[in-house]
Amino acid sequence: MLMLGSTDDAAEIGNWRLILIKADTSSGKRGKSLTETAYAILRERIITGDLAPGEEVSEPELAEQLSVSKTPVREALLDLAREGLLEPVRNRGFRVVSLSANELNDIFAIRMLLEVPSVAEIARAGLTPTQIEQLRELAEATKRAADDGNLIE
C-alpha cells in the first residue's frame, strides 16, 4: 500500500518522496485501536460495495457484527460521515451515501488534474533505473490488487 509517512523504505524522485509502508506486527509498535479497526473494516465494506449505497446501518448491529462495543463503532461511523461516505439518519443510524454520475465525474476530473501533472513532473525529474524499477513494482502490485478485486490496497 502506498502511503505518506516516514520510513526508511522511501524513494526520492525529483521533488517527490514515495514511501512504502509495510505492515509489520513484529516491531512491537502499538496496534490499531478498536475505533481504527472498525473504521478500516467499515470503510472497506463501503468501498467494495458490501455496504451498498442507500443502505442504512446502525451502531448496535455493526457492533455485534464486529464483536466490539458501540462506542468504537459510533466513533468510526462519525469519522466516515465526516469523510462523506455516510450520512446521519435521525433516530435510525447512518446511510451509505450514493454518488451521482456528476459526482463520480467530478472525482475523476479532480484525480486527472492531480495525478497527470504529478506523473509528468516525476517523469521530467530524470529517474534512475532503480527508481523506475520501484515504480514498475508498485504498478504491478496495483494491477495485481485490481485483478484480485482488492479495491483497498
CSV table of N, CA and C in Angstrom, one decimal:
chain,number,residue,atom,x,y,z
A,1,MET,N,0.9,-1.2,0.0
A,1,MET,CA,0.0,0.0,0.0
A,1,MET,C,0.9,1.2,0.0
A,2,LEU,N,0.6,2.2,-0.8
A,2,LEU,CA,1.4,3.4,-0.9
A,2,LEU,C,0.8,4.4,0.0
A,3,MET,N,1.6,5.0,0.9
A,3,MET,CA,1.1,5.9,1.9
A,3,MET,C,2.1,7.0,2.1
A,4,LEU,N,1.7,8.1,2.6
A,4,LEU,CA,2.7,9.2,3.0
A,4,LEU,C,3.0,8.9,4.5
A,5,GLY,N,4.3,9.2,4.8
A,5,GLY,CA,4.7,8.9,6.2
A,5,GLY,C,6.2,9.0,6.3
A,6,SER,N,6.7,8.4,7.3
A,6,SER,CA,8.2,8.5,7.5
A,6,SER,C,8.7,7.1,7.7
A,7,THR,N,9.6,6.6,6.8
A,7,THR,CA,10.1,5.3,6.9
A,7,THR,C,11.4,5.2,6.1
A,8,ASP,N,12.2,4.2,6.4
A,8,ASP,CA,13.4,4.0,5.6
A,8,ASP,C,13.2,3.5,4.2
A,9,ASP,N,12.0,2.9,3.9
A,9,ASP,CA,11.7,2.4,2.6
A,9,ASP,C,11.1,3.5,1.8
A,10,ALA,N,11.9,4.5,1.3
A,10,ALA,CA,11.4,5.6,0.6
A,10,ALA,C,12.3,5.7,-0.7
A,11,ALA,N,11.6,6.3,-1.7
A,11,ALA,CA,12.3,6.6,-3.0
A,11,ALA,C,12.2,8.0,-3.2
A,12,GLU,N,13.3,8.7,-3.4
A,12,GLU,CA,13.3,10.1,-3.8
A,12,GLU,C,13.2,10.2,-5.3
A,13,ILE,N,12.2,10.9,-5.8
A,13,ILE,CA,12.1,11.1,-7.2
A,13,ILE,C,11.8,12.6,-7.4
A,14,GLY,N,12.8,13.3,-7.9
A,14,GLY,CA,12.7,14.7,-8.1
A,14,GLY,C,12.3,15.4,-6.7
A,15,ASN,N,11.2,16.2,-6.8
A,15,ASN,CA,10.7,16.8,-5.5
A,15,ASN,C,9.8,15.9,-4.8
A,16,TRP,N,9.6,14.7,-5.2
A,16,TRP,CA,8.6,13.7,-4.6
A,16,TRP,C,9.3,12.7,-3.8
A,17,ARG,N,8.7,12.3,-2.7
A,17,ARG,CA,9.2,11.3,-1.8
A,17,ARG,C,8.1,10.2,-1.7
A,18,LEU,N,8.3,9.1,-2.4
A,18,LEU,CA,7.4,8.0,-2.3
A,18,LEU,C,7.8,7.1,-1.2
A,19,ILE,N,6.8,6.7,-0.4
A,19,ILE,CA,7.1,5.9,0.8
A,19,ILE,C,6.2,4.7,0.8
A,20,LEU,N,6.8,3.6,0.9
A,20,LEU,CA,6.1,2.3,1.0
A,20,LEU,C,6.1,1.9,2.5
A,21,ILE,N,5.0,1.8,3.1
A,21,ILE,CA,4.9,1.3,4.5
A,21,ILE,C,4.3,-0.1,4.5
A,22,LYS,N,5.1,-1.0,5.0
A,22,LYS,CA,4.6,-2.4,5.1
A,22,LYS,C,4.1,-2.7,6.5
A,23,ALA,N,3.1,-3.5,6.5
A,23,ALA,CA,2.5,-3.9,7.8
A,23,ALA,C,3.6,-4.7,8.5
A,24,ASP,N,3.9,-4.4,9.7
A,24,ASP,CA,4.9,-5.1,10.5
A,24,ASP,C,4.4,-5.2,11.9
A,25,THR,N,3.9,-6.4,12.3
A,25,THR,CA,3.4,-6.5,13.6
A,25,THR,C,4.5,-7.0,14.6
A,26,SER,N,5.7,-7.3,14.1
A,26,SER,CA,6.8,-7.8,14.9
A,26,SER,C,7.6,-6.7,15.5
A,27,SER,N,7.3,-5.4,15.2
A,27,SER,CA,8.1,-4.3,15.6
A,27,SER,C,7.8,-3.9,17.1
A,28,GLY,N,6.7,-4.4,17.6
A,28,GLY,CA,6.3,-4.0,19.0
A,28,GLY,C,5.6,-2.7,19.0
A,29,LYS,N,5.3,-2.1,17.9
A,29,LYS,CA,4.5,-0.8,17.9
A,29,LYS,C,3.1,-1.1,18.3
A,30,ARG,N,2.5,0.0,18.8
A,30,ARG,CA,1.1,-0.1,19.2
A,30,ARG,C,0.2,-0.5,18.0
A,31,GLY,N,-0.7,-1.4,18.3
A,31,GLY,CA,-1.6,-1.9,17.2
A,31,GLY,C,-2.8,-0.9,17.0
A,32,LYS,N,-3.6,-1.1,16.1
A,32,LYS,CA,-4.8,-0.2,15.9
A,32,LYS,C,-5.7,-0.3,17.0
A,33,SER,N,-6.3,0.8,17.3
A,33,SER,CA,-7.4,0.9,18.3
A,33,SER,C,-8.6,0.2,17.8
A,34,LEU,N,-9.6,0.0,18.6
A,34,LEU,CA,-10.9,-0.6,18.2
A,34,LEU,C,-11.6,0.3,17.2
A,35,THR,N,-11.5,1.6,17.5
A,35,THR,CA,-12.1,2.6,16.6
A,35,THR,C,-11.5,2.5,15.2
A,36,GLU,N,-10.1,2.5,15.2
A,36,GLU,CA,-9.4,2.5,13.9
A,36,GLU,C,-9.7,1.2,13.1
A,37,THR,N,-9.8,0.1,13.9
A,37,THR,CA,-10.1,-1.2,13.2
A,37,THR,C,-11.5,-1.2,12.7
A,38,ALA,N,-12.5,-0.7,13.5
A,38,ALA,CA,-13.9,-0.6,13.0
A,38,ALA,C,-14.0,0.3,11.8
A,39,TYR,N,-13.3,1.4,11.8
A,39,TYR,CA,-13.3,2.4,10.7
A,39,TYR,C,-12.7,1.7,9.5
A,40,ALA,N,-11.6,1.0,9.6
A,40,ALA,CA,-11.0,0.4,8.4
A,40,ALA,C,-11.9,-0.7,7.8
A,41,ILE,N,-12.5,-1.5,8.7
A,41,ILE,CA,-13.4,-2.5,8.2
A,41,ILE,C,-14.7,-1.9,7.5
A,42,LEU,N,-15.3,-0.9,8.1
A,42,LEU,CA,-16.5,-0.3,7.6
A,42,LEU,C,-16.2,0.5,6.3
A,43,ARG,N,-15.0,1.2,6.3
A,43,ARG,CA,-14.6,1.9,5.0
A,43,ARG,C,-14.4,0.9,3.9
A,44,GLU,N,-13.8,-0.2,4.2
A,44,GLU,CA,-13.6,-1.2,3.1
A,44,GLU,C,-14.9,-1.8,2.6
A,45,ARG,N,-15.8,-2.0,3.6
A,45,ARG,CA,-17.1,-2.6,3.2
A,45,ARG,C,-17.9,-1.6,2.3
A,46,ILE,N,-17.8,-0.3,2.6
A,46,ILE,CA,-18.4,0.7,1.8
A,46,ILE,C,-17.8,0.8,0.4
A,47,ILE,N,-16.5,0.8,0.3
A,47,ILE,CA,-15.8,1.0,-0.9
A,47,ILE,C,-16.0,-0.2,-1.8
A,48,THR,N,-16.0,-1.4,-1.3
A,48,THR,CA,-16.2,-2.6,-2.1
A,48,THR,C,-17.7,-2.9,-2.4
A,49,GLY,N,-18.6,-2.1,-1.8
A,49,GLY,CA,-20.0,-2.3,-2.1
A,49,GLY,C,-20.7,-3.3,-1.2
A,50,ASP,N,-19.9,-3.9,-0.3
A,50,ASP,CA,-20.6,-4.8,0.7
A,50,ASP,C,-21.7,-4.1,1.5
A,51,LEU,N,-21.4,-2.8,1.8
A,51,LEU,CA,-22.5,-1.9,2.3
A,51,LEU,C,-22.9,-1.0,1.1
A,52,ALA,N,-24.0,-1.3,0.6
A,52,ALA,CA,-24.4,-0.7,-0.7
A,52,ALA,C,-24.9,0.8,-0.5
A,53,PRO,N,-24.8,1.6,-1.5
A,53,PRO,CA,-25.3,3.0,-1.5
A,53,PRO,C,-26.8,2.9,-1.1
A,54,GLY,N,-27.2,3.8,-0.2
A,54,GLY,CA,-28.6,3.8,0.3
A,54,GLY,C,-28.9,2.9,1.5
A,55,GLU,N,-28.0,2.0,1.7
A,55,GLU,CA,-28.2,1.0,2.9
A,55,GLU,C,-28.0,1.8,4.2
A,56,GLU,N,-29.0,1.5,5.1
A,56,GLU,CA,-28.9,2.0,6.5
A,56,GLU,C,-28.2,1.1,7.4
A,57,VAL,N,-27.3,1.6,8.2
A,57,VAL,CA,-26.6,0.8,9.2
A,57,VAL,C,-26.8,1.5,10.6
A,58,SER,N,-26.7,0.6,11.6
A,58,SER,CA,-26.9,1.1,13.0
A,58,SER,C,-25.7,0.6,13.9
A,59,GLU,N,-25.4,1.4,14.9
A,59,GLU,CA,-24.3,1.1,15.8
A,59,GLU,C,-24.5,-0.3,16.4
A,60,PRO,N,-25.7,-0.6,17.0
A,60,PRO,CA,-25.8,-1.9,17.7
A,60,PRO,C,-25.6,-3.1,16.8
A,61,GLU,N,-26.1,-3.0,15.6
A,61,GLU,CA,-26.0,-4.0,14.6
A,61,GLU,C,-24.5,-4.2,14.2
A,62,LEU,N,-23.9,-3.1,13.9
A,62,LEU,CA,-22.5,-3.2,13.5
A,62,LEU,C,-21.6,-3.6,14.6
A,63,ALA,N,-21.9,-3.2,15.8
A,63,ALA,CA,-21.1,-3.5,17.0
A,63,ALA,C,-21.1,-5.1,17.2
A,64,GLU,N,-22.3,-5.6,17.0
A,64,GLU,CA,-22.4,-7.1,17.1
A,64,GLU,C,-21.7,-7.8,16.0
A,65,GLN,N,-21.8,-7.3,14.8
A,65,GLN,CA,-21.1,-7.9,13.7
A,65,GLN,C,-19.6,-7.9,13.9
A,66,LEU,N,-19.1,-6.8,14.4
A,66,LEU,CA,-17.6,-6.6,14.6
A,66,LEU,C,-17.1,-7.1,16.0
A,67,SER,N,-18.0,-7.5,16.8
A,67,SER,CA,-17.7,-8.1,18.2
A,67,SER,C,-17.0,-7.0,19.0
A,68,VAL,N,-17.5,-5.8,19.0
A,68,VAL,CA,-16.9,-4.7,19.8
A,68,VAL,C,-18.1,-3.9,20.4
A,69,SER,N,-17.8,-3.1,21.3
A,69,SER,CA,-18.8,-2.3,21.9
A,69,SER,C,-19.3,-1.2,20.9
A,70,LYS,N,-20.4,-0.5,21.3
A,70,LYS,CA,-21.0,0.5,20.4
A,70,LYS,C,-20.1,1.8,20.3
A,71,THR,N,-19.3,2.1,21.3
A,71,THR,CA,-18.5,3.3,21.3
A,71,THR,C,-17.5,3.4,20.1
A,72,PRO,N,-16.7,2.4,19.9
A,72,PRO,CA,-15.7,2.5,18.8
A,72,PRO,C,-16.5,2.5,17.4
A,73,VAL,N,-17.6,1.8,17.4
A,73,VAL,CA,-18.4,1.8,16.1
A,73,VAL,C,-19.0,3.2,15.9
A,74,ARG,N,-19.5,3.8,16.9
A,74,ARG,CA,-20.1,5.1,16.8
A,74,ARG,C,-19.0,6.1,16.3
A,75,GLU,N,-17.8,6.0,16.9
A,75,GLU,CA,-16.7,6.9,16.5
A,75,GLU,C,-16.3,6.7,15.1
A,76,ALA,N,-16.2,5.4,14.7
A,76,ALA,CA,-15.9,5.1,13.3
A,76,ALA,C,-17.0,5.6,12.3
A,77,LEU,N,-18.2,5.5,12.7
A,77,LEU,CA,-19.3,6.0,11.8
A,77,LEU,C,-19.3,7.5,11.7
A,78,LEU,N,-19.0,8.2,12.8
A,78,LEU,CA,-18.9,9.6,12.7
A,78,LEU,C,-17.7,10.1,11.8
A,79,ASP,N,-16.6,9.3,11.9
A,79,ASP,CA,-15.5,9.6,11.1
A,79,ASP,C,-15.8,9.4,9.6
A,80,LEU,N,-16.5,8.4,9.3
A,80,LEU,CA,-16.9,8.1,7.9
A,80,LEU,C,-18.0,9.1,7.4
A,81,ALA,N,-18.8,9.6,8.3
A,81,ALA,CA,-19.7,10.6,8.0
A,81,ALA,C,-19.0,11.9,7.7
A,82,ARG,N,-17.9,12.2,8.4
A,82,ARG,CA,-17.1,13.4,8.2
A,82,ARG,C,-16.4,13.3,6.8
A,83,GLU,N,-16.1,12.1,6.4
A,83,GLU,CA,-15.4,11.9,5.1
A,83,GLU,C,-16.4,12.0,4.0
A,84,GLY,N,-17.7,11.9,4.3
A,84,GLY,CA,-18.7,12.0,3.3
A,84,GLY,C,-19.2,10.6,2.7
A,85,LEU,N,-18.7,9.5,3.4
A,85,LEU,CA,-19.1,8.2,2.9
A,85,LEU,C,-20.5,7.8,3.5
A,86,LEU,N,-20.8,8.4,4.7
A,86,LEU,CA,-22.1,8.1,5.3
A,86,LEU,C,-22.8,9.4,5.6
A,87,GLU,N,-24.1,9.3,5.8
A,87,GLU,CA,-24.9,10.5,6.3
A,87,GLU,C,-25.8,10.0,7.4
A,88,PRO,N,-25.9,10.9,8.4
A,88,PRO,CA,-26.7,10.5,9.6
A,88,PRO,C,-28.2,10.5,9.2
A,89,VAL,N,-28.9,9.6,9.8
A,89,VAL,CA,-30.3,9.5,9.6
A,89,VAL,C,-31.0,9.5,11.0
A,90,ARG,N,-31.7,10.6,11.2
A,90,ARG,CA,-32.2,10.8,12.6
A,90,ARG,C,-33.0,9.6,13.1
A,91,ASN,N,-32.7,9.2,14.4
A,91,ASN,CA,-33.3,8.1,15.1
A,91,ASN,C,-33.2,6.8,14.4
A,92,ARG,N,-32.3,6.6,13.4
A,92,ARG,CA,-32.1,5.4,12.7
A,92,ARG,C,-30.7,4.9,12.6
A,93,GLY,N,-29.7,5.8,12.6
A,93,GLY,CA,-28.3,5.5,12.4
A,93,GLY,C,-27.7,6.3,11.3
A,94,PHE,N,-27.1,5.5,10.3
A,94,PHE,CA,-26.4,6.2,9.2
A,94,PHE,C,-26.8,5.5,7.9
A,95,ARG,N,-26.7,6.2,6.8
A,95,ARG,CA,-27.0,5.7,5.5
A,95,ARG,C,-25.7,5.8,4.6
A,96,VAL,N,-25.4,4.8,3.9
A,96,VAL,CA,-24.3,4.9,2.9
A,96,VAL,C,-24.7,5.9,1.8
A,97,VAL,N,-23.8,6.8,1.6
A,97,VAL,CA,-24.1,7.9,0.6
A,97,VAL,C,-24.0,7.3,-0.8
A,98,SER,N,-24.9,7.7,-1.6
A,98,SER,CA,-24.9,7.4,-3.1
A,98,SER,C,-24.3,8.5,-3.8
A,99,LEU,N,-23.4,8.2,-4.7
A,99,LEU,CA,-22.8,9.3,-5.5
A,99,LEU,C,-23.5,9.3,-6.9
A,100,SER,N,-23.8,10.5,-7.3
A,100,SER,CA,-24.4,10.7,-8.6
A,100,SER,C,-23.4,10.5,-9.7
A,101,ALA,N,-23.8,10.4,-10.9
A,101,ALA,CA,-22.9,10.3,-12.1
A,101,ALA,C,-22.1,11.6,-12.1
A,102,ASN,N,-22.7,12.7,-11.8
A,102,ASN,CA,-22.0,14.0,-11.9
A,102,ASN,C,-20.9,14.0,-10.8
A,103,GLU,N,-21.2,13.5,-9.6
A,103,GLU,CA,-20.2,13.5,-8.5
A,103,GLU,C,-19.0,12.6,-8.9
A,104,LEU,N,-19.4,11.4,-9.5
A,104,LEU,CA,-18.3,10.5,-9.9
A,104,LEU,C,-17.4,11.1,-11.0
A,105,ASN,N,-18.1,11.8,-11.9
A,105,ASN,CA,-17.3,12.5,-12.9
A,105,ASN,C,-16.4,13.6,-12.3
A,106,ASP,N,-16.9,14.3,-11.3
A,106,ASP,CA,-16.1,15.4,-10.6
A,106,ASP,C,-14.9,14.7,-10.0
A,107,ILE,N,-15.1,13.6,-9.3
A,107,ILE,CA,-14.0,12.9,-8.6
A,107,ILE,C,-12.9,12.5,-9.7
A,108,PHE,N,-13.4,11.9,-10.8
A,108,PHE,CA,-12.5,11.5,-11.8
A,108,PHE,C,-11.7,12.7,-12.4
A,109,ALA,N,-12.4,13.8,-12.6
A,109,ALA,CA,-11.8,15.1,-13.1
A,109,ALA,C,-10.7,15.6,-12.1
A,110,ILE,N,-11.0,15.6,-10.9
A,110,ILE,CA,-10.1,16.0,-9.9
A,110,ILE,C,-8.8,15.1,-9.8
A,111,ARG,N,-9.1,13.8,-9.9
A,111,ARG,CA,-7.9,12.9,-9.9
A,111,ARG,C,-7.0,13.2,-11.1
A,112,MET,N,-7.7,13.4,-12.3
A,112,MET,CA,-6.9,13.7,-13.5
A,112,MET,C,-6.1,15.0,-13.3
A,113,LEU,N,-6.7,16.0,-12.7
A,113,LEU,CA,-6.0,17.2,-12.5
A,113,LEU,C,-4.8,17.1,-11.6
A,114,LEU,N,-4.9,16.2,-10.6
A,114,LEU,CA,-3.8,16.0,-9.7
A,114,LEU,C,-2.8,15.0,-10.2
A,115,GLU,N,-3.3,13.9,-10.7
A,115,GLU,CA,-2.4,12.8,-11.0
A,115,GLU,C,-1.5,13.0,-12.3
A,116,VAL,N,-2.1,13.5,-13.3
A,116,VAL,CA,-1.4,13.6,-14.6
A,116,VAL,C,-0.2,14.5,-14.5
A,117,PRO,N,-0.4,15.8,-13.9
A,117,PRO,CA,0.8,16.6,-13.8
A,117,PRO,C,1.8,16.1,-12.8
A,118,SER,N,1.4,15.3,-11.8
A,118,SER,CA,2.3,14.7,-10.8
A,118,SER,C,3.2,13.7,-11.5
A,119,VAL,N,2.6,12.9,-12.3
A,119,VAL,CA,3.3,11.8,-13.0
A,119,VAL,C,4.2,12.5,-14.1
A,120,ALA,N,3.8,13.5,-14.7
A,120,ALA,CA,4.6,14.3,-15.7
A,120,ALA,C,5.8,14.9,-15.0
A,121,GLU,N,5.6,15.5,-13.8
A,121,GLU,CA,6.8,16.0,-13.1
A,121,GLU,C,7.8,15.0,-12.6
A,122,ILE,N,7.3,13.8,-12.2
A,122,ILE,CA,8.1,12.7,-11.8
A,122,ILE,C,8.9,12.3,-13.0
A,123,ALA,N,8.3,12.1,-14.2
A,123,ALA,CA,9.0,11.7,-15.4
A,123,ALA,C,10.0,12.7,-15.8
A,124,ARG,N,9.8,14.0,-15.7
A,124,ARG,CA,10.7,15.0,-16.1
A,124,ARG,C,11.9,15.1,-15.1
A,125,ALA,N,11.8,14.5,-13.9
A,125,ALA,CA,12.8,14.6,-12.9
A,125,ALA,C,14.0,13.7,-13.3
A,126,GLY,N,13.9,12.9,-14.2
A,126,GLY,CA,15.0,12.0,-14.6
A,126,GLY,C,15.2,10.9,-13.6
A,127,LEU,N,14.5,9.8,-13.8
A,127,LEU,CA,14.5,8.7,-12.9
A,127,LEU,C,15.7,7.8,-13.1
A,128,THR,N,16.3,7.3,-12.1
A,128,THR,CA,17.3,6.3,-12.1
A,128,THR,C,16.7,5.0,-12.5
A,129,PRO,N,17.5,4.0,-13.0
A,129,PRO,CA,16.9,2.7,-13.3
A,129,PRO,C,16.3,2.0,-12.0
A,130,THR,N,16.9,2.3,-10.8
A,130,THR,CA,16.4,1.7,-9.6
A,130,THR,C,15.0,2.3,-9.3
A,131,GLN,N,14.9,3.6,-9.5
A,131,GLN,CA,13.6,4.3,-9.2
A,131,GLN,C,12.5,3.8,-10.2
A,132,ILE,N,12.9,3.6,-11.5
A,132,ILE,CA,12.0,3.1,-12.5
A,132,ILE,C,11.5,1.7,-12.1
A,133,GLU,N,12.4,0.9,-11.6
A,133,GLU,CA,12.1,-0.5,-11.2
A,133,GLU,C,11.1,-0.4,-10.0
A,134,GLN,N,11.4,0.5,-9.0
A,134,GLN,CA,10.5,0.6,-7.9
A,134,GLN,C,9.1,1.0,-8.3
A,135,LEU,N,9.0,2.0,-9.2
A,135,LEU,CA,7.7,2.4,-9.8
A,135,LEU,C,7.0,1.2,-10.5
A,136,ARG,N,7.8,0.5,-11.3
A,136,ARG,CA,7.2,-0.7,-12.0
A,136,ARG,C,6.7,-1.7,-11.0
A,137,GLU,N,7.4,-2.0,-10.0
A,137,GLU,CA,6.9,-2.9,-9.0
A,137,GLU,C,5.6,-2.4,-8.3
A,138,LEU,N,5.5,-1.1,-8.0
A,138,LEU,CA,4.3,-0.6,-7.4
A,138,LEU,C,3.1,-0.7,-8.4
A,139,ALA,N,3.4,-0.4,-9.7
A,139,ALA,CA,2.4,-0.5,-10.7
A,139,ALA,C,1.9,-2.0,-10.9
A,140,GLU,N,2.8,-2.9,-10.8
A,140,GLU,CA,2.4,-4.3,-10.9
A,140,GLU,C,1.6,-4.8,-9.7
A,141,ALA,N,2.0,-4.3,-8.5
A,141,ALA,CA,1.3,-4.6,-7.3
A,141,ALA,C,-0.1,-4.0,-7.4
A,142,THR,N,-0.3,-2.8,-7.9
A,142,THR,CA,-1.6,-2.2,-8.0
A,142,THR,C,-2.4,-3.0,-9.0
A,143,LYS,N,-1.9,-3.4,-10.1
A,143,LYS,CA,-2.6,-4.2,-11.1
A,143,LYS,C,-3.0,-5.5,-10.5
A,144,ARG,N,-2.1,-6.2,-9.8
A,144,ARG,CA,-2.5,-7.5,-9.2
A,144,ARG,C,-3.7,-7.3,-8.2
A,145,ALA,N,-3.6,-6.3,-7.4
A,145,ALA,CA,-4.7,-6.0,-6.4
A,145,ALA,C,-6.0,-5.8,-7.2
A,146,ALA,N,-5.9,-5.0,-8.2
A,146,ALA,CA,-7.2,-4.7,-9.0
A,146,ALA,C,-7.7,-6.0,-9.6
A,147,ASP,N,-6.8,-6.8,-10.2
A,147,ASP,CA,-7.2,-8.1,-10.8
A,147,ASP,C,-7.8,-9.0,-9.8
A,148,ASP,N,-7.4,-8.9,-8.5
A,148,ASP,CA,-7.9,-9.8,-7.4
A,148,ASP,C,-9.2,-9.2,-6.8
A,149,GLY,N,-9.6,-8.0,-7.3
A,149,GLY,CA,-10.8,-7.3,-6.8
A,149,GLY,C,-10.5,-6.6,-5.5
A,150,ASN,N,-9.2,-6.4,-5.2
A,150,ASN,CA,-8.9,-5.7,-3.9
A,150,ASN,C,-8.9,-4.2,-4.2
A,151,LEU,N,-9.9,-3.5,-3.8
A,151,LEU,CA,-10.0,-2.1,-4.1
A,151,LEU,C,-9.4,-1.2,-3.0
A,152,ILE,N,-8.9,-1.8,-2.0
A,152,ILE,CA,-8.4,-1.1,-0.8
A,152,ILE,C,-6.9,-0.8,-0.9
A,153,GLU,N,-6.2,-1.8,-1.2
A,153,GLU,CA,-4.7,-1.7,-1.2
A,153,GLU,C,-4.2,-1.4,-2.6
